[in-house]
PDB file of C-alpha atoms and ligand atoms in Angstrom:
ATOM      1  CA  UNK A  28      -2.421 -20.703   5.841  1.00 83.00           C
ATOM      2  CA  UNK A  29      -2.386 -17.082   6.992  1.00 90.00           C
ATOM      3  CA  UNK A  30      -1.324 -14.369   4.608  1.00 93.00           C
ATOM      4  CA  UNK A  31       2.338 -13.639   5.269  1.00 96.00           C
ATOM      5  CA  UNK A  32       3.364 -10.015   5.292  1.00 96.00           C
ATOM      6  CA  UNK A  33       6.843  -8.589   5.777  1.00 98.00           C
ATOM      7  CA  UNK A  34       6.448  -5.241   7.503  1.00 98.00           C
ATOM      8  CA  UNK A  35       9.391  -2.990   6.707  1.00 98.00           C
ATOM      9  CA  UNK A  36       8.974   0.357   8.393  1.00 97.00           C
ATOM     10  CA  UNK A  37      11.136   3.396   8.017  1.00 96.00           C
ATOM     11  CA  UNK A  38      11.437   7.117   7.691  1.00 96.00           C
ATOM     12  CA  UNK A  39      12.503   6.757   4.044  1.00 98.00           C
ATOM     13  CA  UNK A  40      13.990  10.241   3.955  1.00 97.00           C
ATOM     14  CA  UNK A  41      14.635   9.479   1.075  1.00 98.00           C
ATOM     15  CA  UNK A  42      13.975   5.828   0.051  1.00 98.00           C
ATOM     16  CA  UNK A  43      16.993   4.175  -1.619  1.00 98.00           C
ATOM     17  CA  UNK A  44      18.265   1.054  -3.331  1.00 98.00           C
ATOM     18  CA  UNK A  45      19.142  -0.508   0.055  1.00 98.00           C
ATOM     19  CA  UNK A  46      15.479  -0.409   1.106  1.00 98.00           C
ATOM     20  CA  UNK A  47      14.341  -1.871  -2.229  1.00 98.00           C
ATOM     21  CA  UNK A  48      16.834  -4.732  -2.165  1.00 98.00           C
ATOM     22  CA  UNK A  49      15.691  -5.691   1.329  1.00 98.00           C
ATOM     23  CA  UNK A  50      11.971  -5.527   0.493  1.00 98.00           C
ATOM     24  CA  UNK A  51      12.206  -7.509  -2.744  1.00 98.00           C
ATOM     25  CA  UNK A  52      14.834 -10.078  -1.790  1.00 98.00           C
ATOM     26  CA  UNK A  53      13.464 -10.894   1.664  1.00 98.00           C
ATOM     27  CA  UNK A  54      10.007 -11.418   0.195  1.00 98.00           C
ATOM     28  CA  UNK A  55      11.312 -13.914  -2.337  1.00 98.00           C
ATOM     29  CA  UNK A  56      13.773 -15.688  -0.077  1.00 98.00           C
ATOM     30  CA  UNK A  57      11.316 -16.137   2.795  1.00 98.00           C
ATOM     31  CA  UNK A  58       8.274 -16.738   0.578  1.00 97.00           C
ATOM     32  CA  UNK A  59       6.202 -13.835   1.900  1.00 97.00           C
ATOM     33  CA  UNK A  60       3.016 -12.830   0.091  1.00 95.00           C
ATOM     34  CA  UNK A  61       3.882  -9.139   0.298  1.00 96.00           C
ATOM     35  CA  UNK A  62       6.547  -6.795   1.581  1.00 97.00           C
ATOM     36  CA  UNK A  63       4.961  -3.687   3.022  1.00 97.00           C
ATOM     37  CA  UNK A  64       6.858  -0.428   3.215  1.00 98.00           C
ATOM     38  CA  UNK A  65       5.287   1.460   6.112  1.00 96.00           C
ATOM     39  CA  UNK A  66       6.184   5.134   5.998  1.00 96.00           C
ATOM     40  CA  UNK A  67       6.590   6.644   9.461  1.00 94.00           C
ATOM     41  CA  UNK A  68       4.430   9.723   9.985  1.00 89.00           C
ATOM     42  CA  UNK A  69       6.204  11.278  12.934  1.00 80.00           C
ATOM     43  CA  UNK A  70       9.264   9.115  13.600  1.00 74.00           C
ATOM     44  CA  UNK A  71       9.625  10.174  17.240  1.00 79.00           C
ATOM     45  CA  UNK A  72      13.116   8.747  17.672  1.00 75.00           C
ATOM     46  CA  UNK A  73      14.358  10.864  14.732  1.00 75.00           C
ATOM     47  CA  UNK A  74      12.242  14.015  14.732  1.00 70.00           C
ATOM     48  CA  UNK A  75      13.715  15.163  18.069  1.00 74.00           C
ATOM     49  CA  UNK A  76      17.184  14.982  16.569  1.00 76.00           C
ATOM     50  CA  UNK A  77      16.843  16.487  13.078  1.00 83.00           C
ATOM     51  CA  UNK A  78      14.302  18.062  10.767  1.00 89.00           C
ATOM     52  CA  UNK A  79      12.426  15.250   9.048  1.00 93.00           C
ATOM     53  CA  UNK A  80      11.027  15.877   5.544  1.00 95.00           C
ATOM     54  CA  UNK A  81       7.212  16.278   5.557  1.00 94.00           C
ATOM     55  CA  UNK A  82       5.494  12.908   5.454  1.00 94.00           C
ATOM     56  CA  UNK A  83       3.607  13.604   2.224  1.00 95.00           C
ATOM     57  CA  UNK A  84       6.887  13.939   0.313  1.00 97.00           C
ATOM     58  CA  UNK A  85       8.406  10.826   1.878  1.00 97.00           C
ATOM     59  CA  UNK A  86       5.218   8.876   1.114  1.00 97.00           C
ATOM     60  CA  UNK A  87       5.197  10.019  -2.503  1.00 98.00           C
ATOM     61  CA  UNK A  88       8.858   9.079  -2.929  1.00 98.00           C
ATOM     62  CA  UNK A  89       8.213   5.619  -1.467  1.00 98.00           C
ATOM     63  CA  UNK A  90       5.259   5.141  -3.816  1.00 98.00           C
ATOM     64  CA  UNK A  91       7.434   6.083  -6.790  1.00 98.00           C
ATOM     65  CA  UNK A  92      10.256   3.808  -5.630  1.00 98.00           C
ATOM     66  CA  UNK A  93       7.970   0.807  -5.089  1.00 98.00           C
ATOM     67  CA  UNK A  94       5.879   1.240  -8.242  1.00 98.00           C
ATOM     68  CA  UNK A  95       7.900  -1.131 -10.471  1.00 98.00           C
ATOM     69  CA  UNK A  96       7.692  -3.977  -7.933  1.00 98.00           C
ATOM     70  CA  UNK A  97       4.302  -5.688  -7.636  1.00 95.00           C
ATOM     71  CA  UNK A  98       5.435  -7.608  -4.537  1.00 95.00           C
ATOM     72  CA  UNK A  99       5.902  -4.375  -2.590  1.00 97.00           C
ATOM     73  CA  UNK A 100       2.932  -2.578  -1.081  1.00 97.00           C
ATOM     74  CA  UNK A 101       3.066   0.855   0.503  1.00 97.00           C
ATOM     75  CA  UNK A 102       1.190   1.480   3.728  1.00 96.00           C
ATOM     76  CA  UNK A 103       0.309   5.090   4.544  1.00 95.00           C
ATOM     77  CA  UNK A 104      -1.632   4.518   7.773  1.00 92.00           C
ATOM     78  CA  UNK A 105       1.126   5.948   9.956  1.00 90.00           C
ATOM     79  CA  UNK A 106       1.102   9.113   7.857  1.00 92.00           C
ATOM     80  CA  UNK A 107      -2.688   9.441   8.053  1.00 91.00           C
ATOM     81  CA  UNK A 108      -2.626   9.036  11.823  1.00 85.00           C
ATOM     82  CA  UNK A 109      -1.621  12.108  13.794  1.00 81.00           C
ATOM     83  CA  UNK A 110       0.947  11.946  16.561  1.00 81.00           C
ATOM     84  CA  UNK A 111       3.948   9.701  16.998  1.00 82.00           C
ATOM     85  CA  UNK A 112       4.351   6.524  14.974  1.00 77.00           C
ATOM     86  CA  UNK A 113       4.510   3.221  16.798  1.00 91.00           C
ATOM     87  CA  UNK A 114       5.172  -0.027  14.962  1.00 95.00           C
ATOM     88  CA  UNK A 115       3.124  -1.984  17.468  1.00 96.00           C
ATOM     89  CA  UNK A 116      -0.027  -0.076  16.472  1.00 93.00           C
ATOM     90  CA  UNK A 117       0.605  -0.783  12.795  1.00 94.00           C
ATOM     91  CA  UNK A 118       1.117  -4.494  13.478  1.00 95.00           C
ATOM     92  CA  UNK A 119      -2.076  -4.667  15.537  1.00 94.00           C
ATOM     93  CA  UNK A 120      -4.121  -2.894  12.854  1.00 92.00           C
ATOM     94  CA  UNK A 121      -2.711  -5.072  10.076  1.00 92.00           C
ATOM     95  CA  UNK A 122      -3.704  -8.176  12.003  1.00 92.00           C
ATOM     96  CA  UNK A 123      -7.164  -6.792  12.807  1.00 91.00           C
ATOM     97  CA  UNK A 124      -8.028  -5.251   9.470  1.00 88.00           C
ATOM     98  CA  UNK A 125      -6.119  -7.508   7.074  1.00 86.00           C
ATOM     99  CA  UNK A 126      -4.502  -6.714   3.755  1.00 84.00           C
ATOM    100  CA  UNK A 127      -7.567  -4.834   2.528  1.00 83.00           C
ATOM    101  CA  UNK A 128      -6.581  -2.047   4.910  1.00 82.00           C
ATOM    102  CA  UNK A 129      -3.590  -1.421   2.609  1.00 84.00           C
ATOM    103  CA  UNK A 130      -4.796  -2.358  -0.834  1.00 75.00           C
ATOM    104  CA  UNK A 131      -8.486  -1.546  -0.448  1.00 74.00           C
ATOM    105  CA  UNK A 132      -9.123  -5.011  -1.878  1.00 70.00           C
ATOM    106  CA  UNK A 133      -9.705  -8.142   0.183  1.00 69.00           C
ATOM    107  CA  UNK A 134      -7.193 -10.964  -0.203  1.00 65.00           C
ATOM    108  CA  UNK A 135      -8.479 -13.014  -3.174  1.00 65.00           C
ATOM    109  CA  UNK A 136      -7.884 -16.265  -1.293  1.00 65.00           C
ATOM    110  CA  UNK A 137     -10.434 -15.044   1.239  1.00 62.00           C
ATOM    111  CA  UNK A 138      -7.858 -15.483   3.953  1.00 60.00           C
ATOM    112  CA  UNK A 139      -8.449 -12.996   6.710  1.00 67.00           C
ATOM    113  CA  UNK A 140      -5.652 -14.008   9.064  1.00 88.00           C
ATOM    114  CA  UNK A 141      -2.386 -12.117   8.687  1.00 93.00           C
ATOM    115  CA  UNK A 142       0.997 -13.224  10.023  1.00 95.00           C
ATOM    116  CA  UNK A 143       3.408 -10.337  10.349  1.00 97.00           C
ATOM    117  CA  UNK A 144       7.163 -10.676   9.988  1.00 98.00           C
ATOM    118  CA  UNK A 145       8.920  -7.525  11.074  1.00 98.00           C
ATOM    119  CA  UNK A 146      11.895  -6.794   8.812  1.00 98.00           C
ATOM    120  CA  UNK A 147      14.681  -4.621  10.204  1.00 98.00           C
ATOM    121  CA  UNK A 148      18.265  -3.827   9.325  1.00 98.00           C
ATOM    122  CA  UNK A 149      20.919  -4.815  11.853  1.00 98.00           C
ATOM    123  CA  UNK A 150      21.347  -1.183  12.990  1.00 97.00           C
ATOM    124  CA  UNK A 151      17.666  -0.924  13.869  1.00 97.00           C
ATOM    125  CA  UNK A 152      17.639  -4.421  15.394  1.00 98.00           C
ATOM    126  CA  UNK A 153      20.172  -3.349  17.997  1.00 96.00           C
ATOM    127  CA  UNK A 154      17.713  -0.767  19.339  1.00 96.00           C
ATOM    128  CA  UNK A 155      14.527  -2.857  19.422  1.00 97.00           C
ATOM    129  CA  UNK A 156      14.216  -2.660  23.209  1.00 96.00           C
ATOM    130  CA  UNK A 157      13.786   1.126  22.975  1.00 95.00           C
ATOM    131  CA  UNK A 158      10.712   0.744  20.734  1.00 96.00           C
ATOM    132  CA  UNK A 159       7.297   1.537  22.176  1.00 95.00           C
ATOM    133  CA  UNK A 160       5.865  -1.461  24.111  1.00 96.00           C
ATOM    134  CA  UNK A 161       8.785  -3.590  22.937  1.00 97.00           C
ATOM    135  CA  UNK A 162       7.800  -6.592  25.055  1.00 97.00           C
ATOM    136  CA  UNK A 163       4.373  -6.832  23.457  1.00 97.00           C
ATOM    137  CA  UNK A 164       5.750  -6.255  19.979  1.00 97.00           C
ATOM    138  CA  UNK A 165       8.176  -9.134  20.495  1.00 97.00           C
ATOM    139  CA  UNK A 166       5.262 -11.484  21.128  1.00 97.00           C
ATOM    140  CA  UNK A 167       3.312 -10.359  18.058  1.00 96.00           C
ATOM    141  CA  UNK A 168       5.828 -10.701  15.230  1.00 97.00           C
ATOM    142  CA  UNK A 169       8.446 -12.978  13.733  1.00 97.00           C
ATOM    143  CA  UNK A 170      11.590 -10.925  13.466  1.00 98.00           C
ATOM    144  CA  UNK A 171      13.703 -10.934  10.302  1.00 98.00           C
ATOM    145  CA  UNK A 172      17.053  -9.155  10.429  1.00 98.00           C
ATOM    146  CA  UNK A 173      19.219  -8.257   7.444  1.00 98.00           C
ATOM    147  CA  UNK A 174      22.827  -7.297   7.945  1.00 98.00           C
ATOM    148  CA  UNK A 175      23.828  -3.755   7.153  1.00 97.00           C
ATOM    149  CA  UNK A 176      27.464  -2.836   6.524  1.00 95.00           C
ATOM    150  CA  UNK A 177      29.153  -1.820   9.760  1.00 95.00           C
ATOM    151  CA  UNK A 178      26.404  -3.299  11.948  1.00 96.00           C
ATOM    152  CA  UNK A 179      26.959  -6.949  12.874  1.00 96.00           C
ATOM    153  CA  UNK A 180      23.846  -9.114  13.118  1.00 97.00           C
ATOM    154  CA  UNK A 181      22.336  -9.332  16.561  1.00 95.00           C
ATOM    155  CA  UNK A 182      19.292  -8.561  18.681  1.00 97.00           C
ATOM    156  CA  UNK A 183      18.793  -7.523  22.298  1.00 97.00           C
ATOM    157  CA  UNK A 184      18.555 -10.293  24.905  1.00 96.00           C
ATOM    158  CA  UNK A 185      15.183 -12.068  24.852  1.00 95.00           C
ATOM    159  CA  UNK A 186      14.515 -11.564  21.144  1.00 97.00           C
ATOM    160  CA  UNK A 187      14.850 -14.324  18.578  1.00 97.00           C
ATOM    161  CA  UNK A 188      15.251 -13.697  14.885  1.00 98.00           C
ATOM    162  CA  UNK A 189      15.705 -15.174  11.453  1.00 98.00           C
ATOM    163  CA  UNK A 190      18.731 -13.770   9.635  1.00 98.00           C
ATOM    164  CA  UNK A 191      18.162 -13.316   5.908  1.00 98.00           C
ATOM    165  CA  UNK A 192      21.188 -12.750   3.672  1.00 98.00           C
ATOM    166  CA  UNK A 193      20.702 -10.079   1.037  1.00 98.00           C
ATOM    167  CA  UNK A 194      23.386  -8.159  -0.868  1.00 98.00           C
ATOM    168  CA  UNK A 195      24.832  -5.631   1.564  1.00 97.00           C
ATOM    169  CA  UNK A 196      24.765  -2.099   0.252  1.00 98.00           C
ATOM    170  CA  UNK A 197      26.492   0.698   2.094  1.00 97.00           C
ATOM    171  CA  UNK A 198      23.763   3.225   1.319  1.00 98.00           C
ATOM    172  CA  UNK A 199      21.853   5.342   3.817  1.00 98.00           C
ATOM    173  CA  UNK A 200      19.299   8.127   3.680  1.00 98.00           C
ATOM    174  CA  UNK A 201      21.580  10.349   5.743  1.00 97.00           C
ATOM    175  CA  UNK A 202      24.408   9.973   3.221  1.00 98.00           C
ATOM    176  CA  UNK A 203      21.959  10.708   0.390  1.00 98.00           C
ATOM    177  CA  UNK A 204      20.706  13.882   2.115  1.00 97.00           C
ATOM    178  CA  UNK A 205      24.311  14.989   2.465  1.00 97.00           C
ATOM    179  CA  UNK A 206      25.011  14.195  -1.198  1.00 97.00           C
ATOM    180  CA  UNK A 207      21.980  16.188  -2.290  1.00 97.00           C
ATOM    181  CA  UNK A 208      22.989  19.141  -0.111  1.00 96.00           C
ATOM    182  CA  UNK A 209      26.522  19.080  -1.510  1.00 96.00           C
ATOM    183  CA  UNK A 210      25.389  18.666  -5.110  1.00 95.00           C
ATOM    184  CA  UNK A 211      26.992  15.199  -5.418  1.00 97.00           C
ATOM    185  CA  UNK A 212      25.472  12.496  -7.653  1.00 97.00           C
ATOM    186  CA  UNK A 213      22.802  10.201  -6.210  1.00 98.00           C
ATOM    187  CA  UNK A 214      21.937   8.313  -9.410  1.00 97.00           C
ATOM    188  CA  UNK A 215      21.354   4.546  -9.093  1.00 98.00           C
ATOM    189  CA  UNK A 216      21.429   4.815  -5.280  1.00 98.00           C
ATOM    190  CA  UNK A 217      17.950   6.336  -5.607  1.00 98.00           C
ATOM    191  CA  UNK A 218      15.486   5.267  -8.365  1.00 98.00           C
ATOM    192  CA  UNK A 219      15.263   7.719 -11.304  1.00 98.00           C
ATOM    193  CA  UNK A 220      11.646   8.653 -10.516  1.00 98.00           C
ATOM    194  CA  UNK A 221      12.669   9.601  -6.970  1.00 98.00           C
ATOM    195  CA  UNK A 222      15.669  11.611  -8.171  1.00 98.00           C
ATOM    196  CA  UNK A 223      13.327  13.597 -10.429  1.00 98.00           C
ATOM    197  CA  UNK A 224      10.888  14.135  -7.544  1.00 98.00           C
ATOM    198  CA  UNK A 225      13.587  15.306  -5.118  1.00 98.00           C
ATOM    199  CA  UNK A 226      14.987  17.754  -7.670  1.00 96.00           C
ATOM    200  CA  UNK A 227      11.574  19.039  -8.776  1.00 96.00           C
ATOM    201  CA  UNK A 228      10.390  19.695  -5.216  1.00 97.00           C
ATOM    202  CA  UNK A 229      13.818  20.951  -4.147  1.00 96.00           C
ATOM    203  CA  UNK A 230      14.270  18.483  -1.301  1.00 97.00           C
ATOM    204  CA  UNK A 231      17.565  18.318   0.583  1.00 96.00           C
ATOM    205  CA  UNK A 232      19.036  21.298  -1.180  1.00 88.00           C
ATOM    206  CA  UNK A 233      21.444  23.434   0.828  1.00 66.00           C
ATOM    207  CA  UNK A 234      18.789  26.089   1.467  1.00 55.00           C
ATOM    208  CA  UNK A 235      15.874  23.624   1.563  1.00 49.00           C
TER     209      UNK A 235
HETATM  210  P1  ATP B 350      19.052   7.393   8.029  1.00 73.78           P
HETATM  211  O1  ATP B 350      20.420   7.319   7.384  1.00 73.78           O
HETATM  212  O2  ATP B 350      18.382   8.719   7.875  1.00 73.78           O
HETATM  213  O3  ATP B 350      19.078   6.902   9.467  1.00 73.78           O
HETATM  214  P2  ATP B 350      18.273   4.870   6.795  1.00 73.78           P
HETATM  215  O4  ATP B 350      19.011   4.782   5.512  1.00 73.78           O
HETATM  216  O5  ATP B 350      18.790   4.057   7.944  1.00 73.78           O
HETATM  217  O6  ATP B 350      18.089   6.386   7.226  1.00 73.78           O
HETATM  218  P3  ATP B 350      15.508   4.302   7.432  1.00 73.78           P
HETATM  219  O7  ATP B 350      14.325   4.742   6.657  1.00 73.78           O
HETATM  220  O8  ATP B 350      15.753   4.949   8.742  1.00 73.78           O
HETATM  221  O9  ATP B 350      16.772   4.479   6.463  1.00 73.78           O
HETATM  222  O10 ATP B 350      15.530   2.722   7.602  1.00 73.78           O
HETATM  223  C1  ATP B 350      14.400   1.912   7.566  1.00 73.78           C
HETATM  224  C2  ATP B 350      14.828   0.459   7.697  1.00 73.78           C
HETATM  225  O11 ATP B 350      15.670   0.138   6.584  1.00 73.78           O
HETATM  226  C3  ATP B 350      15.656   0.133   8.951  1.00 73.78           C
HETATM  227  O12 ATP B 350      15.266  -1.152   9.416  1.00 73.78           O
HETATM  228  C4  ATP B 350      17.080   0.093   8.427  1.00 73.78           C
HETATM  229  O13 ATP B 350      17.901  -0.753   9.189  1.00 73.78           O
HETATM  230  C5  ATP B 350      16.868  -0.463   7.036  1.00 73.78           C
HETATM  231  N1  ATP B 350      17.904  -0.077   6.078  1.00 73.78           N
HETATM  232  C6  ATP B 350      18.180   1.174   5.649  1.00 73.78           C
HETATM  233  N2  ATP B 350      19.195   1.165   4.765  1.00 73.78           N
HETATM  234  C7  ATP B 350      19.571  -0.135   4.619  1.00 73.78           C
HETATM  235  C8  ATP B 350      20.593  -0.790   3.851  1.00 73.78           C
HETATM  236  N3  ATP B 350      21.438  -0.118   3.078  1.00 73.78           N
HETATM  237  N4  ATP B 350      20.675  -2.139   3.951  1.00 73.78           N
HETATM  238  C9  ATP B 350      19.831  -2.832   4.775  1.00 73.78           C
HETATM  239  N5  ATP B 350      18.863  -2.270   5.519  1.00 73.78           N
HETATM  240  C10 ATP B 350      18.731  -0.942   5.450  1.00 73.78           C
END
């Protein structure tokens, strides 16, 4: 049996309870060995449109958010690599280099083969055809889609997917950035350790 990994990529600017519910629940419901939060280094589809928080802060916030959950691993390879972030490269490297490339420790079962399920929210699923080398990516992964409020489940023609039902939370990083900028509460929507980090560093403040 290959090791089954759920790859859940994102900008995580900042990470929130919606991300954590997806990563933990999908892992359990589907029976994955690990959920992997892959932090985008230079999310090319977003960085042309708005100023993205430096990757080292987003990575640290994701590490803090994931820390209480042993089933969630954090992959920083997209941050370490310079240039734009492409999911297909991450999938290829995970398959080639195995889980040790994330944890630094070989899988104790000695299993080298890795099967990658790509986990996306229904908003991201709608745009899969715009992803870099989408046709190849489609052949390399099993796609898992979770429904996000306001975005009905669906994928572009030619893709197949497994829908996984998790509690739907109407939370987004963009709303959280706005809340931070306006001085509105973000508690519970963002884990306490991440709230402390954002406030200490001064992320998303009006002048930040
Ligand atoms: P932004 O509001 O800045 O676009 P976001 O909240 O959508 O950010 P991302 O880091 O861009 O967060 O999303 C990463 C992945 O998480 C995507 O697949 C997205 O669909 C999914 N996702 C984000 N928020 C939720 C949520 N509340 N429920 C389910 N999936 C989510």
